[in-house]
Amino acid sequence: MKRGRAIQSALLILLPALLIGLAVYVTAATERDTASDGANAEAQSQQLLTAMLDEETGARGFFLTRDPVFLAPWYRGTQEFRTAVRMATATDSGTPKLLRALSVQELLAARWHADARVGINTMLHHGRRPTVAESLGRKTLMDSFRATNARYRSELLAQRNASLSRGTLLSVIMAVVLAVGLALAGLMFGRRHTRREERRRRRETELRELLQVSETEEESNSLLIRYIEQTVPHSGASVLNRNNSDDRLEISVSRSAGRTPLAHLPDTPVPPRACLAIRLSRSQSRERGDQPLGACEICGQLPGNVACEPLLVGGKVIGSVLVAGGAITEEALAQVRSAVDQAAPIIANQRSLSVARLRAASDALTGLPNRRAADETLKRMVAQAGRTLSPVAAVMMDLDHFKQINDIHGHEQGDEVLAAVGQLLTSTIRESDFAARFGGEEFLLLLPDTSREQAAVVAEKVRRAMTEVQLGIGPITASLGVAAYPEDGLDAEQLMRRADGALYAAKEHGRDRVELALPRALADPVPDPS
């Protein structure tokens, strides 16, 4: 994570430096090549003139002294001139104007050389010096050659200056292009950064608003997970909720967890100490290949990059948020921390409200729902049965002679009996069934998709199980009354009255028994069992 951020920053610094260095290098190379070419051309021009002057010096010396020694500069100048012409032709091959000036020099030199050779041969074979007219003719050719060579050198200088001007212009253009390019790149980067910041702020605002209106802890966890997985692409996120009462972590993951390193998370709840971020109350992160001194029991075995943020509320850790896989950059990690800071107090409040609602709807002694929750559940089940045209049964149960248990053995023993009954009901009924403490020693069972006859079988099973409860105070029995929707009642209130009437009948007929509600046509007004 830090390494990737450092590489990105280094590239942002090195790229402009490399571009500037390239522009300087190209400019310097252009100027150097131009200067080198101009110097070479000027040297070749001078070599042409020097070769001709050597030939002229040798010929004049020979004409004046008739000494063959003076012919050495002649022959040397002739050879050097030819060499200089070849080199100049190769250098000026791409410049027609220079080639024309060079051709004129070569033509004049050839005419002068031919006249001088005639004069030398005449001196060698006949001993006659050149006439004044012949000397003047060669002088005129030499003067023309010098003038042409001067114009050639002037053209070379003009070409050199033009090349230097083009090089300078190229340098200016490259500098301007580079400046414009860097400015555009900076503008694009700035706009991109601005858009990214706007998207980040918009997503943070959206998360904050959605968290404020979320109704349950599960909804808030899902929002937080989706936000983190969008913030860190190709990653998986999980919320580890700390259940203080059971001393365990309940792991919530996204639907895409199977395609991320989170597929390696344990399937069963784990103790809070297994999460290092919770134990230390601070952020934990690890890059691929790191070997930390103390490995987390939960994320220590996950492949790839991992980061874990504790959910802190008032200095208390209520859980943690785990991110695994993807490129967890420092910027993304900062956004994750901000999201966790926003979500932590909301999740804590929702958890507190959930506990409060659970306590308000639960009986503290038996752990079963109380009468308020039972009334709401009964209405909901009857309404559902009416929509699906399916039966639902209600079983009212009352412990026999419970007052005697309290009077003889004390209220503490009576509380133990009630708690034991609550455990018995929870372990006897189906998961889809509902059991509640209806008040005092009365209990209510609600059995969806169950007829009167089927409910009677369940009630009898519960009655027999009651007789097997051993608390050291003798047998504990119960009377049960069964009624079913729609045979015995067309609404929740009527159904409860019929089940209560059946319970009263069970007590009237000797207790420790199950009674079915009478058909509505035969039912008498239900007396108060109290």
XYZ file of C-alpha atoms in Angstrom:
530
model
C 0.000 0.000 0.000
C 2.674 2.509 1.023
C 5.030 1.168 -1.630
C 2.480 1.744 -4.410
C 1.809 5.282 -3.212
C 5.554 6.032 -3.121
C 6.003 4.713 -6.668
C 3.138 6.864 -7.909
C 4.577 9.983 -6.278
C 8.040 9.242 -7.691
C 6.602 8.896 -11.197
C 4.789 12.224 -10.897
C 8.101 13.880 -10.031
C 10.355 11.995 -12.460
C 8.167 12.262 -15.574
C 8.320 16.097 -15.880
C 12.039 15.992 -15.054
C 12.618 13.425 -17.808
C 10.651 15.513 -20.319
C 12.606 18.662 -19.455
C 15.875 16.741 -19.692
C 14.845 15.350 -23.085
C 14.030 18.838 -24.382
C 17.374 20.211 -23.191
C 19.214 17.253 -24.718
C 17.480 17.606 -28.100
C 18.170 21.356 -28.146
C 21.828 20.927 -27.241
C 22.260 18.105 -29.754
C 20.686 20.208 -32.511
C 22.929 23.173 -31.789
C 25.991 20.943 -31.504
C 25.293 19.186 -34.805
C 24.609 22.473 -36.537
C 27.824 23.992 -35.243
C 29.803 20.873 -36.182
C 28.368 20.758 -39.699
C 29.029 24.459 -40.203
C 32.639 24.136 -39.006
C 33.243 21.150 -41.291
C 31.792 22.958 -44.299
C 33.873 26.054 -43.600
C 36.999 23.907 -43.238
C 36.262 22.245 -46.598
C 35.761 25.656 -48.229
C 39.099 26.787 -46.836
C 40.697 23.545 -48.017
C 39.483 24.212 -51.562
C 41.036 27.692 -51.501
C 44.254 26.468 -49.869
C 44.673 23.709 -52.459
C 44.269 26.187 -55.310
C 46.709 28.610 -53.688
C 49.259 25.770 -53.355
C 48.871 24.984 -57.044
C 49.222 28.673 -57.963
C 52.321 29.087 -55.753
C 53.968 26.008 -57.239
C 53.208 27.033 -60.832
C 54.421 30.636 -60.361
C 57.621 29.464 -58.691
C 58.331 27.040 -61.517
C 57.643 29.692 -64.176
C 60.037 32.124 -62.505
C 62.904 29.750 -61.660
C 62.373 26.759 -63.922
C 63.184 24.708 -60.802
C 61.158 21.436 -60.739
C 61.171 21.628 -56.934
C 58.282 24.084 -57.181
C 56.153 21.464 -58.944
C 55.748 19.554 -55.612
C 53.205 22.086 -54.228
C 51.505 21.949 -57.636
C 50.951 18.216 -57.555
C 50.061 18.239 -53.837
C 47.555 21.060 -54.303
C 46.002 19.261 -57.272
C 45.428 16.105 -55.187
C 44.151 18.010 -52.165
C 41.728 19.960 -54.310
C 40.181 16.782 -55.678
C 39.851 15.414 -52.129
C 38.292 18.658 -50.907
C 35.781 18.578 -53.811
C 34.683 15.029 -52.953
C 34.227 15.908 -49.278
C 32.380 19.137 -50.033
C 30.104 17.318 -52.504
C 29.196 14.740 -49.849
C 28.542 17.457 -47.270
C 26.469 19.685 -49.583
C 24.533 16.845 -51.226
C 21.209 18.046 -49.760
C 21.666 21.744 -50.603
C 21.272 22.600 -54.337
C 22.512 26.193 -53.972
C 25.760 25.056 -52.332
C 26.205 22.334 -54.945
C 25.889 24.896 -57.737
C 28.492 27.163 -56.074
C 30.784 24.169 -55.653
C 30.352 23.186 -59.310
C 31.308 26.707 -60.433
C 34.455 26.534 -58.284
C 35.279 23.134 -59.695
C 34.788 24.410 -63.288
C 36.983 27.496 -62.757
C 39.624 25.383 -61.032
C 39.604 22.926 -63.925
C 40.082 25.729 -66.511
C 42.852 27.334 -64.472
C 44.473 23.938 -63.945
C 44.351 23.154 -67.681
C 45.964 26.506 -68.623
C 48.639 26.101 -65.954
C 49.389 22.536 -67.116
C 49.895 23.780 -70.682
C 52.316 26.424 -69.426
C 54.239 23.869 -67.297
C 54.500 21.408 -70.196
C 55.739 24.208 -72.472
C 58.411 25.122 -69.942
C 59.456 21.502 -69.472
C 59.652 20.558 -73.151
C 60.451 23.829 -74.946
C 61.881 26.028 -72.208
C 59.524 28.893 -73.037
C 57.999 30.951 -70.233
C 54.289 31.820 -70.397
C 53.448 35.069 -72.100
C 51.962 38.016 -70.244
C 48.566 37.331 -71.795
C 48.658 33.727 -70.628
C 49.613 34.824 -67.105
C 46.849 37.434 -67.062
C 44.338 34.803 -68.211
C 45.285 32.455 -65.376
C 45.179 35.386 -62.923
C 41.665 36.266 -64.109
C 40.539 32.631 -63.580
C 42.129 32.575 -60.119
C 40.433 35.845 -59.160
C 37.097 34.435 -60.340
C 37.713 31.264 -58.312
C 38.494 33.340 -55.216
C 35.361 35.389 -55.609
C 33.260 32.255 -56.143
C 34.871 30.605 -53.114
C 34.077 33.704 -51.031
C 30.426 33.552 -52.121
C 30.451 29.823 -51.355
C 31.772 30.535 -47.866
C 29.145 33.250 -47.399
C 26.426 30.790 -48.399
C 27.856 28.234 -45.981
C 27.745 30.843 -43.219
C 24.146 31.749 -44.121
C 23.194 28.066 -44.089
C 24.888 27.640 -40.720
C 23.078 30.658 -39.255
C 19.781 29.365 -40.641
C 20.402 25.970 -39.069
C 21.225 27.614 -35.753
C 18.045 29.680 -36.037
C 16.023 26.553 -36.769
C 17.662 24.837 -33.804
C 16.841 27.768 -31.568
C 13.279 27.865 -32.911
C 12.992 24.133 -32.346
C 14.207 24.632 -28.791
C 11.639 27.364 -28.222
C 8.882 25.234 -29.768
C 9.846 22.239 -27.653
C 9.935 24.400 -24.539
C 6.503 25.844 -25.379
C 5.070 22.416 -26.221
C 6.530 20.999 -23.035
C 5.149 23.872 -20.974
C 1.729 23.563 -22.612
C 1.835 19.783 -22.188
C 2.756 20.058 -18.537
C 0.095 22.712 -18.034
C -2.535 20.539 -19.729
C -1.376 17.521 -17.760
C -1.549 19.525 -14.554
C -5.001 20.797 -15.523
C -6.193 17.296 -16.364
C -4.693 15.930 -13.179
C -6.260 18.742 -11.189
C -9.654 18.163 -12.780
C -9.337 14.446 -12.273
C -8.379 15.011 -8.662
C -11.277 17.436 -8.247
C -13.744 14.978 -9.776
C -12.360 12.208 -7.602
C -12.719 14.382 -4.519
C -16.266 15.329 -5.542
C -17.161 11.662 -6.025
C -15.582 10.819 -2.686
C -17.491 13.585 -0.882
C -20.705 12.626 -2.660
C -20.291 8.967 -1.695
C -19.418 9.904 1.898
C -22.513 12.108 2.061
C -24.641 9.322 0.605
C -23.235 6.837 3.118
C -23.849 9.238 6.002
C -27.445 9.881 4.906
C -28.200 6.196 4.369
C -26.679 5.277 7.722
C -28.827 7.920 9.408
C -32.028 6.375 7.998
C -31.021 2.718 8.305
C -33.277 0.850 10.699
C -31.242 -2.160 11.754
C -27.665 -3.056 12.524
C -27.710 -5.555 9.654
C -28.703 -2.817 7.190
C -25.912 -0.549 8.441
C -23.395 -3.383 8.131
C -24.493 -4.020 4.531
C -24.174 -0.312 3.660
C -20.701 -0.142 5.180
C -19.559 -3.282 3.349
C -20.841 -2.061 -0.042
C -19.205 1.348 0.444
C -15.828 -0.186 1.302
C -15.906 -2.642 -1.600
C -16.625 0.244 -3.991
C -13.847 2.302 -2.417
C -11.300 -0.536 -2.738
C -11.980 -2.273 -6.108
C -11.532 -6.053 -6.341
C -11.651 -6.349 -2.556
C -13.925 -8.007 -0.045
C -15.163 -6.412 3.180
C -16.544 -7.863 6.373
C -17.946 -6.477 9.620
C -17.038 -8.421 12.760
C -19.671 -7.621 15.390
C -18.674 -8.172 18.983
C -21.392 -9.935 20.958
C -20.470 -9.104 24.542
C -23.014 -11.402 26.134
C -21.746 -14.477 24.291
C -18.135 -13.231 24.057
C -17.882 -13.930 20.348
C -17.512 -12.216 16.967
C -20.337 -12.580 14.480
C -18.952 -12.212 10.950
C -21.018 -10.354 8.334
C -19.742 -10.521 4.744
C -21.014 -9.433 1.327
C -22.483 -11.688 -1.315
C -19.274 -11.384 -3.327
C -17.119 -12.649 -0.449
C -16.665 -16.012 -2.169
C -14.748 -14.310 -4.997
C -12.372 -12.527 -2.601
C -9.829 -13.577 0.030
C -12.708 -13.406 2.563
C -13.705 -16.874 1.386
C -11.001 -18.064 3.819
C -12.762 -16.568 6.858
C -14.014 -19.036 9.497
C -17.652 -20.131 9.144
C -18.361 -20.206 12.879
C -18.243 -17.388 15.469
C -14.811 -16.767 16.971
C -13.779 -15.079 20.251
C -13.072 -11.308 20.103
C -9.427 -11.850 21.087
C -8.906 -13.575 17.731
C -9.019 -10.136 16.030
C -5.790 -8.204 16.629
C -7.421 -4.850 15.800
C -9.970 -5.454 18.570
C -7.352 -6.645 21.048
C -5.097 -3.625 20.448
C -7.915 -1.126 19.720
C -6.030 0.238 16.717
C -5.756 -0.178 12.960
C -3.934 -3.149 11.510
C -2.665 -3.548 7.943
C -0.490 -5.967 6.018
C 0.784 -6.074 2.448
C 1.335 -9.174 0.390
C 4.540 -10.885 1.501
C 4.771 -9.134 4.890
C 5.734 -11.254 7.892
C 4.366 -9.417 10.974
C 5.679 -10.278 14.404
C 2.195 -10.975 15.755
C -0.249 -12.423 13.229
C -4.016 -11.988 13.579
C -5.863 -15.273 14.026
C -8.632 -14.152 11.645
C -6.865 -12.320 8.807
C -3.339 -13.669 9.335
C -3.955 -16.487 6.850
C -5.730 -14.369 4.228
C -3.764 -13.882 0.975
C -2.976 -10.458 -0.487
C -3.329 -7.042 1.113
C -5.305 -6.826 4.360
C -6.483 -3.935 6.538
C -8.611 -4.060 9.688
C -10.203 -1.059 11.426
C -11.714 -1.286 14.930
C -15.243 0.019 15.537
C -14.628 2.396 18.437
C -17.427 4.125 20.351
C -16.505 6.118 23.453
C -13.233 4.229 23.804
C -15.042 0.874 23.686
C -14.449 -1.584 20.827
C -17.757 -3.012 19.564
C -16.252 -4.852 16.583
C -14.020 -4.335 13.574
C -14.153 -3.926 9.802
C -11.924 -6.154 7.676
C -10.829 -5.347 4.086
C -8.918 -7.930 2.052
C -7.620 -8.033 -1.526
C -7.375 -5.266 -4.105
C -5.049 -2.263 -4.007
C -5.520 -0.830 -0.517
C -3.832 2.537 -1.029
C -3.322 5.112 1.704
C -6.064 7.236 0.151
C -8.508 4.320 0.101
C -7.557 3.359 3.650
C -8.242 6.918 4.830
C -11.717 6.727 3.262
C -12.335 3.371 4.950
C -11.354 4.840 8.319
C -13.669 7.809 7.780
C -16.554 5.470 6.903
C -15.877 3.311 9.967
C -15.821 6.412 12.181
C -19.216 7.453 10.783
C -20.781 4.012 11.095
C -19.498 3.023 14.563
C -21.795 5.229 16.711
C -24.817 4.463 14.522
C -24.212 0.710 14.751
C -23.744 1.024 18.519
C -27.052 2.921 18.870
C -28.905 0.407 16.702
C -27.460 -2.434 18.743
C -28.554 -0.764 21.976
C -32.062 -0.191 20.582
C -32.233 -3.797 19.428
C -31.240 -5.027 22.877
C -33.787 -2.697 24.459
C -36.553 -3.925 22.130
C -35.562 -7.503 22.811
C -35.684 -6.927 26.542
C -39.007 -5.119 26.249
C -40.459 -8.072 24.346
C -38.800 -10.793 26.452
C -39.364 -12.315 29.845
C -36.169 -11.991 31.849
C -36.806 -15.131 33.901
C -37.553 -17.658 31.158
C -35.909 -15.935 28.185
C -39.176 -16.376 26.241
C -41.102 -13.523 24.600
C -43.571 -11.804 26.907
C -47.313 -11.242 26.511
C -46.859 -8.096 24.454
C -44.723 -9.942 21.910
C -47.154 -12.873 22.011
C -50.138 -10.636 21.153
C -48.275 -9.096 18.187
C -47.101 -12.487 16.928
C -50.585 -13.995 17.214
C -52.118 -11.183 15.162
C -49.412 -11.514 12.531
C -49.785 -15.321 12.296
C -53.573 -15.161 12.024
C -53.332 -12.495 9.302
C -50.789 -14.614 7.414
C -52.985 -17.702 7.768
C -55.949 -15.739 6.399
C -53.947 -14.719 3.314
C -52.556 -18.198 2.654
C -55.712 -20.087 3.726
C -53.624 -22.208 6.080
C -54.371 -23.176 9.697
C -52.660 -21.893 12.807
C -53.102 -23.372 16.296
C -52.877 -21.755 19.730
C -52.057 -23.761 22.835
C -52.614 -22.178 26.257
C -50.718 -23.892 29.099
C -50.995 -23.298 32.838
C -48.849 -24.966 35.529
C -50.903 -26.955 38.012
C -50.817 -25.933 41.674
C -48.013 -23.425 41.061
C -49.103 -21.325 44.058
C -48.428 -24.300 46.317
C -44.881 -24.555 44.940
C -44.252 -20.921 45.893
C -45.895 -21.322 49.304
C -44.109 -24.554 50.224
C -40.707 -24.238 48.516
C -40.372 -20.478 48.168
C -40.426 -18.078 45.259
C -36.829 -18.858 44.248
C -37.823 -22.467 43.654
C -40.861 -21.241 41.756
C -38.602 -19.145 39.544
C -36.475 -22.216 38.838
C -39.605 -24.078 37.758
C -40.597 -21.281 35.372
C -37.077 -21.129 33.917
C -37.064 -24.915 33.423
C -40.446 -24.737 31.649
C -39.095 -22.039 29.337
C -36.128 -24.241 28.355
C -38.428 -27.245 27.885
C -40.743 -25.375 25.514
C -37.846 -23.973 23.499
C -36.345 -27.442 23.032
C -39.667 -29.172 22.264
C -41.311 -27.035 19.596
C -40.247 -26.488 15.990
C -38.107 -23.570 14.886
C -41.091 -22.060 13.078
C -43.266 -22.302 16.199
C -43.568 -19.627 18.843
C -43.535 -19.970 22.647
C -44.124 -17.128 25.136
C -44.718 -16.598 28.826
C -48.229 -15.205 28.798
C -48.267 -14.130 32.422
C -47.634 -15.679 35.837
C -47.528 -19.449 35.334
C -49.334 -19.317 31.970
C -47.574 -20.013 28.661
C -48.707 -19.711 25.049
C -47.683 -21.832 22.049
C -48.444 -20.677 18.493
C -48.126 -23.367 15.835
C -48.370 -22.193 12.183
C -49.593 -24.610 9.489
C -50.952 -26.848 12.263
C -54.530 -28.208 12.614
C -56.357 -28.809 15.921
C -55.540 -32.512 15.863
C -51.852 -31.895 15.131
C -51.717 -29.224 17.833
C -53.246 -31.685 20.310
C -50.394 -34.098 19.566
C -47.832 -31.342 20.228
C -49.632 -30.329 23.442
C -49.638 -33.915 24.663
C -45.920 -34.167 23.919
C -45.302 -31.052 26.002
C -47.513 -32.369 28.844
C -45.564 -35.632 29.046
C -42.243 -33.784 28.897
C -43.391 -31.651 31.851
C -43.797 -34.724 34.051
C -40.147 -35.633 33.396
C -38.776 -32.345 34.741
C -36.793 -33.125 37.910
C -36.190 -30.231 40.279
C -36.326 -32.121 43.585
C -39.823 -30.907 44.502
C -41.882 -33.721 43.074
C -43.738 -33.943 39.749
C -44.650 -30.793 37.859
C -47.770 -30.977 35.745
C -49.604 -28.621 33.430
C -53.037 -28.249 31.877
C -53.287 -27.318 28.192
C -56.070 -26.021 25.984
C -55.958 -26.183 22.184
C -57.802 -24.061 19.603
C -57.172 -23.581 15.887
C -57.895 -21.015 13.209
C -60.287 -20.962 11.398
C -62.398 -23.740 13.019
C -62.407 -22.229 16.509
C -61.937 -18.531 15.795
C -61.908 -16.160 12.856
C -59.590 -13.606 14.466
C -56.810 -13.480 17.024
C -59.020 -12.381 19.915
C -61.599 -15.101 19.323
C -58.920 -17.739 18.905
C -57.362 -16.808 22.261
C -60.739 -16.955 24.003
C -61.386 -20.450 22.649
C -57.894 -21.690 23.659
C -58.388 -20.155 27.108
C -61.767 -21.883 27.376
C -60.178 -25.212 26.500
C -57.553 -24.601 29.212
C -60.312 -23.904 31.732
C -61.985 -27.173 30.707
C -58.722 -29.079 31.247
C -58.485 -27.712 34.787
C -62.156 -28.502 35.437
C -61.665 -32.087 34.245
C -58.859 -32.856 36.683
C -55.758 -30.971 35.438
C -52.612 -32.546 33.878
C -54.448 -33.058 30.598
C -55.032 -31.609 27.107
C -58.449 -30.351 26.044
C -59.597 -29.233 22.587
C -61.870 -26.248 22.174
C -65.491 -27.144 21.539
C -66.881 -26.345 18.100
C -68.158 -22.793 17.957
C -71.772 -23.968 17.700
C -71.501 -25.865 21.001
C -69.302 -23.462 22.883
C -70.722 -21.818 25.964
C -69.621 -18.465 27.211
C -66.116 -18.843 28.483
C -65.875 -18.360 32.285
C -62.961 -16.581 33.835
C -60.472 -19.291 35.008
C -59.259 -17.065 37.775
